[in-house]
Coordinates of C-alpha atoms in Angstrom, one line a residue:
Chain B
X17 CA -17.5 -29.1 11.9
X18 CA -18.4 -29.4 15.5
X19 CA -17.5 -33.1 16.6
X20 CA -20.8 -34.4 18.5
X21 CA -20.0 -37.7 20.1
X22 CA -21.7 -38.0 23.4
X23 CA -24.8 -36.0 24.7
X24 CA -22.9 -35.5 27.8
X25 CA -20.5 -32.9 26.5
X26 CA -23.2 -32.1 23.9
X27 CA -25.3 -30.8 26.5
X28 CA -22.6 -27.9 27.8
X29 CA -23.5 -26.0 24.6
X30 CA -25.2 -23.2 26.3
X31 CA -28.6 -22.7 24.2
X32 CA -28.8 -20.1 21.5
X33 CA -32.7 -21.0 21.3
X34 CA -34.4 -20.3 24.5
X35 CA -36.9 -20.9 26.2
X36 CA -40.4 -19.6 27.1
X37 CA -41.7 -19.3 23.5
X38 CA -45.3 -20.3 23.1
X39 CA -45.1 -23.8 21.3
X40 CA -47.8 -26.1 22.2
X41 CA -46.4 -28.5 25.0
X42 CA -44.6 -31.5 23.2
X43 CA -44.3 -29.6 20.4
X44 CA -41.5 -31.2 18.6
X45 CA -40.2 -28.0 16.9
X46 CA -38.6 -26.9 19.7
X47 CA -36.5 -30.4 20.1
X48 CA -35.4 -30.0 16.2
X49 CA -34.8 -26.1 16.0
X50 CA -32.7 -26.6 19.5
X51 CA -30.3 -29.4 18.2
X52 CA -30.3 -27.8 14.8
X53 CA -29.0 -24.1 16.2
X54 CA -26.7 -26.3 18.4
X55 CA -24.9 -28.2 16.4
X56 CA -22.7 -25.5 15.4
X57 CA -20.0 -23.2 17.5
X58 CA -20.2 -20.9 14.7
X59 CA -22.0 -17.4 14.1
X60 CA -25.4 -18.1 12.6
X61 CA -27.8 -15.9 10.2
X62 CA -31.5 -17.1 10.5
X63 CA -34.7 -16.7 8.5
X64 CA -37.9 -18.0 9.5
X65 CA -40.7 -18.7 6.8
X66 CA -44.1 -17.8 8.5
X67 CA -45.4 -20.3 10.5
X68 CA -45.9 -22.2 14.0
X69 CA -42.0 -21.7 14.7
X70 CA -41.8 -18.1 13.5
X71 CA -45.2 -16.8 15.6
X72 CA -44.3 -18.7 18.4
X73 CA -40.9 -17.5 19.1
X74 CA -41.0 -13.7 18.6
X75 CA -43.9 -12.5 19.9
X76 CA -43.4 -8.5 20.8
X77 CA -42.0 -7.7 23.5
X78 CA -39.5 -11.1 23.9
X79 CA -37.6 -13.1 21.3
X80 CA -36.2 -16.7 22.0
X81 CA -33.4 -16.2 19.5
X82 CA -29.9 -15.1 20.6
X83 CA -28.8 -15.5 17.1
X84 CA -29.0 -12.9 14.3
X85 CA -32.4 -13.7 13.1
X86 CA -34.7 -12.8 10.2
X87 CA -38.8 -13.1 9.7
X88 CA -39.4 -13.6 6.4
X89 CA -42.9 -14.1 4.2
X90 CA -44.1 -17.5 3.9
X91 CA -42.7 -17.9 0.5
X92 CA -39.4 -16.6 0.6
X93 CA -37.3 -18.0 3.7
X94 CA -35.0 -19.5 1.4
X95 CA -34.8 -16.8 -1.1
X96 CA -34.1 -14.1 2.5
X97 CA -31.2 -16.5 3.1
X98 CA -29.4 -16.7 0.1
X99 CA -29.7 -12.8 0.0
X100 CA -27.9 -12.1 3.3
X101 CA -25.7 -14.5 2.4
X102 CA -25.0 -12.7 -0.9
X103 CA -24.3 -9.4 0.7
X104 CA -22.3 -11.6 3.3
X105 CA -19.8 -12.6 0.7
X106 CA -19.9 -9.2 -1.3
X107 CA -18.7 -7.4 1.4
X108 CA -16.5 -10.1 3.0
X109 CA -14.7 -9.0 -0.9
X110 CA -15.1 -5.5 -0.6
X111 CA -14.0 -4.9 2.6
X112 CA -10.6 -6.7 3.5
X113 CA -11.3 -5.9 7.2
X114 CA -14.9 -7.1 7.6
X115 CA -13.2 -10.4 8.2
X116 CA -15.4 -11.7 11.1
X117 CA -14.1 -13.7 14.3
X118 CA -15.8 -17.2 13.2
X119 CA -17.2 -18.2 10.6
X120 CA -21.0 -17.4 10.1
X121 CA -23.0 -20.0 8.8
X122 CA -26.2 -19.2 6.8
X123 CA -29.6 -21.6 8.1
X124 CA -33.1 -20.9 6.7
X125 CA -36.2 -23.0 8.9
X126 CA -39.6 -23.6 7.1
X127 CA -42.7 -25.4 7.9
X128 CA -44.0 -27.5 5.6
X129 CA -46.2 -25.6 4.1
X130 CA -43.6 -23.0 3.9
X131 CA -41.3 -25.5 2.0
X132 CA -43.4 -28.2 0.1
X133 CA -45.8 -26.0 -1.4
X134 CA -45.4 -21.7 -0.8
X135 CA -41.9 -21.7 -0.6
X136 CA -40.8 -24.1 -3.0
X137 CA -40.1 -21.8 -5.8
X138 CA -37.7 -19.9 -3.7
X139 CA -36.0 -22.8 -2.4
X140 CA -35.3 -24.4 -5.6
X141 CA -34.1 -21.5 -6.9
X142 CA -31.8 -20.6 -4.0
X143 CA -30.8 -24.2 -4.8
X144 CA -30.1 -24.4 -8.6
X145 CA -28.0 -20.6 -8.0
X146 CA -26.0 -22.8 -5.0
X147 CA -25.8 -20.5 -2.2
X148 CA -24.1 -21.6 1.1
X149 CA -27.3 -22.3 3.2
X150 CA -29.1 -25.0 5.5
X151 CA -32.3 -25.1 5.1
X152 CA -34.6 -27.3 7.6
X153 CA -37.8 -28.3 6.7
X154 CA -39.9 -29.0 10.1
X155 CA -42.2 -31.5 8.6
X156 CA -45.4 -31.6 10.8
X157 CA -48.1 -32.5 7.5
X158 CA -50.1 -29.9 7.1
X159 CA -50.8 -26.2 8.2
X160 CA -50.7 -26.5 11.7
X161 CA -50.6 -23.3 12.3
X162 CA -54.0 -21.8 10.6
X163 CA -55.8 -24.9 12.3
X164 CA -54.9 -28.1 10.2
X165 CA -55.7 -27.4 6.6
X166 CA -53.8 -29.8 3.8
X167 CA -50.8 -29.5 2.8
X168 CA -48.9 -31.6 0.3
X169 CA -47.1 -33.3 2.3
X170 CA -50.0 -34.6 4.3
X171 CA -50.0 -38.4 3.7
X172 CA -52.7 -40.5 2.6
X173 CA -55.8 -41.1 4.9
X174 CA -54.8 -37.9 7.5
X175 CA -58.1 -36.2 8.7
X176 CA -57.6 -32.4 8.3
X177 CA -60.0 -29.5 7.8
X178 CA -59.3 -29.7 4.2
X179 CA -59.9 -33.3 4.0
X180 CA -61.8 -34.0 5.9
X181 CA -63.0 -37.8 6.9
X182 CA -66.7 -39.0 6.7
X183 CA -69.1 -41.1 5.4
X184 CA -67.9 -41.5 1.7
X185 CA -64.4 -39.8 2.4
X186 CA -61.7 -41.5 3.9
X187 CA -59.3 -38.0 4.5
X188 CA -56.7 -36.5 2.5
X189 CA -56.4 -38.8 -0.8
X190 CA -53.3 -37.3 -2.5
X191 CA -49.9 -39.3 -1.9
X192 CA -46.9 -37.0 0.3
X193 CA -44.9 -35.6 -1.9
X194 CA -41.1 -36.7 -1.6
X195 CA -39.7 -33.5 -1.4
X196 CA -36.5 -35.0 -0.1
X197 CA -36.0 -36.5 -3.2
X198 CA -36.6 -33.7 -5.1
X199 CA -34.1 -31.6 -3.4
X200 CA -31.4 -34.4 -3.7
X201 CA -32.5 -34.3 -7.8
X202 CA -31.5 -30.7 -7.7
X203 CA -28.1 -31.9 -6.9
X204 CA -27.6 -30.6 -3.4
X205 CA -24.3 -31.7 -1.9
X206 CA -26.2 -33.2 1.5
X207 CA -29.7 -33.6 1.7
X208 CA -31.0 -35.7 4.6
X209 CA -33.9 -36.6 6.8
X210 CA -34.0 -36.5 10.9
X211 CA -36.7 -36.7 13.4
X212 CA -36.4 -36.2 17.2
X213 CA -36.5 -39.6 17.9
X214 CA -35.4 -41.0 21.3
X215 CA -32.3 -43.5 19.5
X216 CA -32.0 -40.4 17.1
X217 CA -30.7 -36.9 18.4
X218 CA -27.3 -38.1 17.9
X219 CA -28.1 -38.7 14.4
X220 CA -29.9 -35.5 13.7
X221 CA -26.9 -33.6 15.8
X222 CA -24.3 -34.8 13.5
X223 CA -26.4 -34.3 10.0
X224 CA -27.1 -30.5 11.0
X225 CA -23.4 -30.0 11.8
X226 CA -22.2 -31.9 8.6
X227 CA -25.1 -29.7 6.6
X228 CA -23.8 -26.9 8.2
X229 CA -20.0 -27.2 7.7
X230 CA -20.6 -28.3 3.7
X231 CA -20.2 -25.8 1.2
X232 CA -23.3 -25.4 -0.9
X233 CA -26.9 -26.1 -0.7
X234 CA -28.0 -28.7 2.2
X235 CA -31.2 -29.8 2.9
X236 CA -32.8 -31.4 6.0
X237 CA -36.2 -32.9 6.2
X238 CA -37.0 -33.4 9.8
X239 CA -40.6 -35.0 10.8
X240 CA -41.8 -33.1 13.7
X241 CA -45.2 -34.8 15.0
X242 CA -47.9 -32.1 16.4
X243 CA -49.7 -33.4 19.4
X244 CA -52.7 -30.6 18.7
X245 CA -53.6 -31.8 14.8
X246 CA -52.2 -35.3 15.0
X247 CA -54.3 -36.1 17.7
X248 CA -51.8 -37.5 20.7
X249 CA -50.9 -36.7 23.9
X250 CA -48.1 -34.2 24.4
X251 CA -45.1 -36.8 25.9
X252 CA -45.9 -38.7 23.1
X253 CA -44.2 -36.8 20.9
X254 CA -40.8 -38.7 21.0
X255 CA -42.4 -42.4 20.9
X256 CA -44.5 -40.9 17.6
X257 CA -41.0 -39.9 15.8
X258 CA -39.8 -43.0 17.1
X259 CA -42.6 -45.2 15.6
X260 CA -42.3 -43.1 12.1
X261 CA -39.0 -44.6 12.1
X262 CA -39.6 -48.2 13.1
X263 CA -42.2 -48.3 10.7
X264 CA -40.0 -47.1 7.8
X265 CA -42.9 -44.4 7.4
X266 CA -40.4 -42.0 7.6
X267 CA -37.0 -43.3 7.4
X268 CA -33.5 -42.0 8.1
X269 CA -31.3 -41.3 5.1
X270 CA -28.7 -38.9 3.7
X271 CA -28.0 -38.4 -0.2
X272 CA -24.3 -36.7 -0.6
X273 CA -23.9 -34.6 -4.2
X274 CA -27.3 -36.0 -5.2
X275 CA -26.5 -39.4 -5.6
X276 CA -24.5 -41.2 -2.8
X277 CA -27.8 -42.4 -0.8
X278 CA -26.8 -44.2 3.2
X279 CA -29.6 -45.9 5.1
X280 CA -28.8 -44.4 8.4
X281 CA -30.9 -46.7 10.6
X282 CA -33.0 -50.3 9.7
X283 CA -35.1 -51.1 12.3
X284 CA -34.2 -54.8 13.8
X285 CA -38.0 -55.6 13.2
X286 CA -39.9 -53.7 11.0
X287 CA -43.6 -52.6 12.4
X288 CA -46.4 -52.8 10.6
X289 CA -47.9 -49.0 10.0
X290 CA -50.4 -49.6 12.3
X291 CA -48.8 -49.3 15.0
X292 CA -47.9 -45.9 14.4
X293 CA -51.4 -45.0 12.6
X294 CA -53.6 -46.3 15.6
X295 CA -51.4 -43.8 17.9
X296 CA -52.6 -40.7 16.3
X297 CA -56.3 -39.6 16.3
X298 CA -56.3 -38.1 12.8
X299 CA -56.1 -41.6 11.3
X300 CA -58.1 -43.4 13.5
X301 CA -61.2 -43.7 11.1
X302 CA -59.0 -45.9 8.9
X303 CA -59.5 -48.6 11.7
X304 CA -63.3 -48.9 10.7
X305 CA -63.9 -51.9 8.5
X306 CA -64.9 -49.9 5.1
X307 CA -61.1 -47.9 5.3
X308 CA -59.2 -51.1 6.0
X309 CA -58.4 -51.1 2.5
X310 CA -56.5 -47.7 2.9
X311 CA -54.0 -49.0 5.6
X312 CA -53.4 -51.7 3.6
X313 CA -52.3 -49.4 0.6
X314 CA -50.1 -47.1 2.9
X315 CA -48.0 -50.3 3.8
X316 CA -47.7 -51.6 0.3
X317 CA -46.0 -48.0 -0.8
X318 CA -44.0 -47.7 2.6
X319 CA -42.8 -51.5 1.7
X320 CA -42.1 -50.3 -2.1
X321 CA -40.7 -47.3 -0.4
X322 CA -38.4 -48.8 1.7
X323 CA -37.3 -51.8 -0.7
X324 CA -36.5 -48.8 -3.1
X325 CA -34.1 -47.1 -0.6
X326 CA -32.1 -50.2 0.2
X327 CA -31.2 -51.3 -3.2
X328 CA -30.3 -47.8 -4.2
X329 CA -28.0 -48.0 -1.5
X330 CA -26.9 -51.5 -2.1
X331 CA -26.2 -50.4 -5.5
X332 CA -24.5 -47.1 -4.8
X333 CA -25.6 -45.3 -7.7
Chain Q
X10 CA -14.9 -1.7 8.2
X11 CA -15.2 -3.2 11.8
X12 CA -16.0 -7.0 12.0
X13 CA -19.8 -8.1 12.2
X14 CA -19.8 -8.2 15.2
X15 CA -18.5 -5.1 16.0
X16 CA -20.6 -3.2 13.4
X17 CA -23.3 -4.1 16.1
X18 CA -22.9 -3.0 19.6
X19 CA -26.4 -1.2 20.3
X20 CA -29.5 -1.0 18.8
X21 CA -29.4 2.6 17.4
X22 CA -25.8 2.4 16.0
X23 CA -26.3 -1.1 14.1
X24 CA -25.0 -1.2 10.2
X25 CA -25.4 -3.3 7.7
X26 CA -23.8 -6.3 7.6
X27 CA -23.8 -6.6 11.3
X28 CA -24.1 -10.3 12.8
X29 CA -25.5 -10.2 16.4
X30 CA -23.5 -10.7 18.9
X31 CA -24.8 -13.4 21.5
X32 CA -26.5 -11.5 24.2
X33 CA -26.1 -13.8 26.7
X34 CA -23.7 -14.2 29.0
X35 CA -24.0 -17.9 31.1
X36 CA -21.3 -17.6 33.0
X37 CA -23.1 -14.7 34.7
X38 CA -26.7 -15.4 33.8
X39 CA -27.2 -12.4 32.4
X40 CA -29.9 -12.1 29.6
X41 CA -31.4 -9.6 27.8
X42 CA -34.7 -8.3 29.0
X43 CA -35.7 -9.1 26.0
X44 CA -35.2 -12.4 25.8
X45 CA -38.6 -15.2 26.2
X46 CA -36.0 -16.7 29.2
X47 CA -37.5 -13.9 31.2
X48 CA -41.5 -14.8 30.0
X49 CA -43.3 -17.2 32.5
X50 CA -45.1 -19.7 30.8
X51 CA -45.7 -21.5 33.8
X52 CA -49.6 -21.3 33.6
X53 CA -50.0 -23.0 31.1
X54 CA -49.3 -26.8 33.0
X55 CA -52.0 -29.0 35.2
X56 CA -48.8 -31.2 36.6
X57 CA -45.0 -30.6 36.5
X58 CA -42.4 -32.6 36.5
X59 CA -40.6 -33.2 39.5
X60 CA -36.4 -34.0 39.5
X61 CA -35.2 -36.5 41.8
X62 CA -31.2 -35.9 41.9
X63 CA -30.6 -39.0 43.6
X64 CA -31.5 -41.1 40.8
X65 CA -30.4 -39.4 38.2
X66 CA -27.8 -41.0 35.9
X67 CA -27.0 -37.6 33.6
X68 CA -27.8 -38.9 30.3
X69 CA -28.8 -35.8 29.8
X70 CA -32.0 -37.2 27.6
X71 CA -34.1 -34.7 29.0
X72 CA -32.0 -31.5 28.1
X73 CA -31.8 -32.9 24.6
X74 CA -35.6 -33.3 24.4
X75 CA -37.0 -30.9 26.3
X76 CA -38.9 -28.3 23.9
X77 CA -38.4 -25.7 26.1
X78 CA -35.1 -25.9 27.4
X79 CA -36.5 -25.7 30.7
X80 CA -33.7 -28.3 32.2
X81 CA -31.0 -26.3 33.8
X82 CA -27.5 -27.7 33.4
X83 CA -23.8 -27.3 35.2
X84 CA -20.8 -27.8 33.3
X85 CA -18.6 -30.0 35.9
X86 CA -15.4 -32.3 34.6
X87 CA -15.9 -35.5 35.3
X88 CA -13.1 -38.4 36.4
X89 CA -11.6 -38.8 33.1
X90 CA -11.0 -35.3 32.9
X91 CA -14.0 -34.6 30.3
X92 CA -16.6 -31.9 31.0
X93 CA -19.8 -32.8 31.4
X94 CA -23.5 -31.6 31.9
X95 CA -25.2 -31.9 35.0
X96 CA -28.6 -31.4 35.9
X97 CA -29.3 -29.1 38.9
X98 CA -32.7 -28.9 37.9
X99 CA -36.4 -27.3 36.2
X100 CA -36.7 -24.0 35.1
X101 CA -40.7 -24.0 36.5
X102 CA -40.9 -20.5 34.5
X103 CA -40.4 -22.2 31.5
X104 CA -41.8 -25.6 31.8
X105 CA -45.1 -26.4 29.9
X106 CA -45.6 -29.3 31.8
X107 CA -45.8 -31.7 28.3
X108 CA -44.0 -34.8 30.0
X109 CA -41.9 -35.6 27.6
X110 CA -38.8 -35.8 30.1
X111 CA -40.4 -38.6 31.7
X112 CA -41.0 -40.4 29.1
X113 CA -37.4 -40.2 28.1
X114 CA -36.0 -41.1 31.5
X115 CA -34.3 -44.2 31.3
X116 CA -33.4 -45.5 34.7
X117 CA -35.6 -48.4 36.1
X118 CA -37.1 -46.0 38.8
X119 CA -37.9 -42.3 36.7
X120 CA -35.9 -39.9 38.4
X121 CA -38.3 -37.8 36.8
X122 CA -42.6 -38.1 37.6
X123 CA -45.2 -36.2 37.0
X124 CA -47.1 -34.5 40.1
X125 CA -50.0 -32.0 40.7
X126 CA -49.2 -28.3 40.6
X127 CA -50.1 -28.5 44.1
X128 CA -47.9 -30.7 45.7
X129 CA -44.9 -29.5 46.6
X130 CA -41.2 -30.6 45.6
X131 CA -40.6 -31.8 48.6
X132 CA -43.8 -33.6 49.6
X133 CA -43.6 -35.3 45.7
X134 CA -39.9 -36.4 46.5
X135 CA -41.2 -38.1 50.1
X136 CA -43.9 -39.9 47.4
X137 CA -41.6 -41.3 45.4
X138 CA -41.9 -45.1 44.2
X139 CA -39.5 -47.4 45.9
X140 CA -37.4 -50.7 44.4
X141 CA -39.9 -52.9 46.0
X142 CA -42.9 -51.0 44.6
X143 CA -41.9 -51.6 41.2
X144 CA -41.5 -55.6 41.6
X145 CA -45.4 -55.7 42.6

């Protein structure tokens, strides 16, 4: 495990994730997928589900990967994964002198869309068979990619083109699904949450190495905002992860062997959600008198939410 | 059976099981044609980011949050015998012109701004906002 303690020395890694792909500017994927690849000294083994990360970073002629890298179908990124690292471990058995070097570590990236709803199926069961994998779930609500349609992990009230707001519709209507939970249900040895929030890269640093260097399935849901469908300016990106937190709408937690659940960071003064709502242009037609109601339910389930997280880890079951 | 890495040393001769080997070399700057390093994205900004080195502190906060690793970095030791990162500077290949770097910058006068694409480094640099500026 690759002992991250200050960003000074953290930032002599030389980058394995390069620049000049075509992410939108402020595009947070490129924050997460940066730390995530850097976390680890070790040789790594990538697949990519389809999506905003995958199209944007190997377009013909370039690629901004310098790691061994795989582009998989939208449904399978985990199922690709668990594969090489299959044939990784049959022929580390076969062959007594295909003993590499380092170690090479097994890390699958999916969108949301690619993870919470296509990809599921191949993730739980590259879960439940316990393959030694990462997988990273860059959280951004919705397919970004195709231009904004719902996904289900878009939250209550968002404005996509699936949902869309008007004069009797208030946006998407379903509750996100709590996919991080689910994964820690499948009994996952680490499953966490990150965002590339300013107090926060250390954080996220140190759960990708620790997901990394674990044996077993590991799971990390990161929040990446999207300045083109969540409606913000691009150098907003690291105050919107930064509100997400303060405002327990998407807080920081690790589960260890599916039970053992830490609150990584309470905010001093919890926000209300409206600060982080009014930021972001999909929501802002909640602010009009007849959706008030609607902001007012999101903070009773993020106060449920969060009450929930700190007794479980008070109680330590 | 070689090692994975050695199972892949070119293209053409690559086997299965091969892990690839880092194509980079840093110490050198050498990088595969291939790689997006070497694709401008340059045109795609209305203002850049301009680097003051006199106020910078190296926290390093803008390396860690640039999206396109457009900051470039020297590894130096510093006086407790640590190695650290050093900013020399932008990348203006890579850089998208987002912002984000400024708004990470933490000293009390950003040694980072946004200016036009027009202005040039070292008319931005002559711009800059003074101590007693920031007090009005």
């Amino acid at each position: 495990m690759k002992n991250i303690t200050t960003l000074k020395e953290f930032a002599c890694t030389p980058d394995r994730f390069n620049g000049g792909h075509r992410l939108c500017p402020g595009c947070a994927h490129g924050m997460i997928v940066r730390e995530v690849v850097n976390a680890t000294d070790d040789d790594l083994v990538i697949s990519t589900a389809t999506g905003c990360l995958e199209v944007c970073t190997a377009i013909y002629p370039y690629t901004s990967w310098d790691v061994s890298w795989l582009h998989i179908g939208f449904e399978n990124a985990a199922a690709g994964i668990s594969g090489a690292e299959a044939m990784y471990k049959a022929l580390s058995k076969k062959n007594k002198s295909y003993n590499p070097d380092k170690n090479v570590k097994f890390v699958a990236f999916g969108g949301d869309g690619g993870t919470y709803d296509i990809g599921f199926q191949s993730l739980s069961g590259a879960t439940e068979r316990g393959h030694d994998f990462l997988y990273v779930c860059l959280d951004n609500e919705g397919y970004m990619n195709t231009g904004a349609q719902r996904s289900s992990s878009t939250p209550i009230g968002a404005h996509t083109t699936t949902s869309p707001r008007g004069k009797l519709s208030y946006g998407e209507k379903n509750r996100k699904k709590d996919l991080t939970m689910i994964m820690a249900a499948h009994g996952c040895p680490y499953v966490a949450t990150a965002t590339p929030g300013s107090k926060h890269w250390k954080d996220m640093a140190q759960k990708a190495a620790k997901a990394i260097s674990t044996v077993g399935p590991t799971f990390i849901n990161a929040l990446s905002p999207c300045t083109t469908e969540w409606k913000f300016k691009p150098e907003d990106t690291v105050e919107i992860s930064d509100l997400a937190v303060e405002t327990c709408m998407f807080p920081l937690f690790e589960i260890e062997d599916g039970h053992k659940l830490t609150v990584n960071y309470k905010p001093k003064n919890k926000l209300p959600v409206e600060e982080y709502l009014s930021k972001q242009g999909r929501f802002s037609h909640l602010f009009k008198p007849e959706n008030r109601w609607v902001i007012e339910e999101i903070q009773k389930e993020v106060d449920r939410y969060w009450e929930y997280l700190l007794r479980r880890e008070e109680a330590g079951v | 059976m070689a090692t994975p890495k050695e199972m892949m040393t070119t293209w053409d001769k690559i086997q299965f099981g091969a892990v690839l080997p880092s194509f980079e070399d840093p110490a050198n700057k050498v990088r595969s044609k291939f790689n997006s390093y070497n694709y401008k994205v340059a045109d795609w900004r209305v203002e850049k980011p301009v680097f003051n080195r006199n106020l910078c502190i190296d926290c390093d906060f803008c390396w860690v949050f640039c999206p396109d690793s457009c900051f470039e970095v020297e590894e130096v030791v510093n006086k407790r015998g640590k190695k650290q990162a050093k900013i020399v500077g932008i990348n203006y290949d890579l850089c998208k012109g987002c912002g984000v770097c400024v708004e990470v910058c933490p000293t009390p006068i950003k040694s980072l701004l946004m200016f036009s694409e027009f202005v040039e480094n070292d008319e931005a640099l002559k711009q800059w906002p003074k101590k007693e500026d920031k007090k009005d």
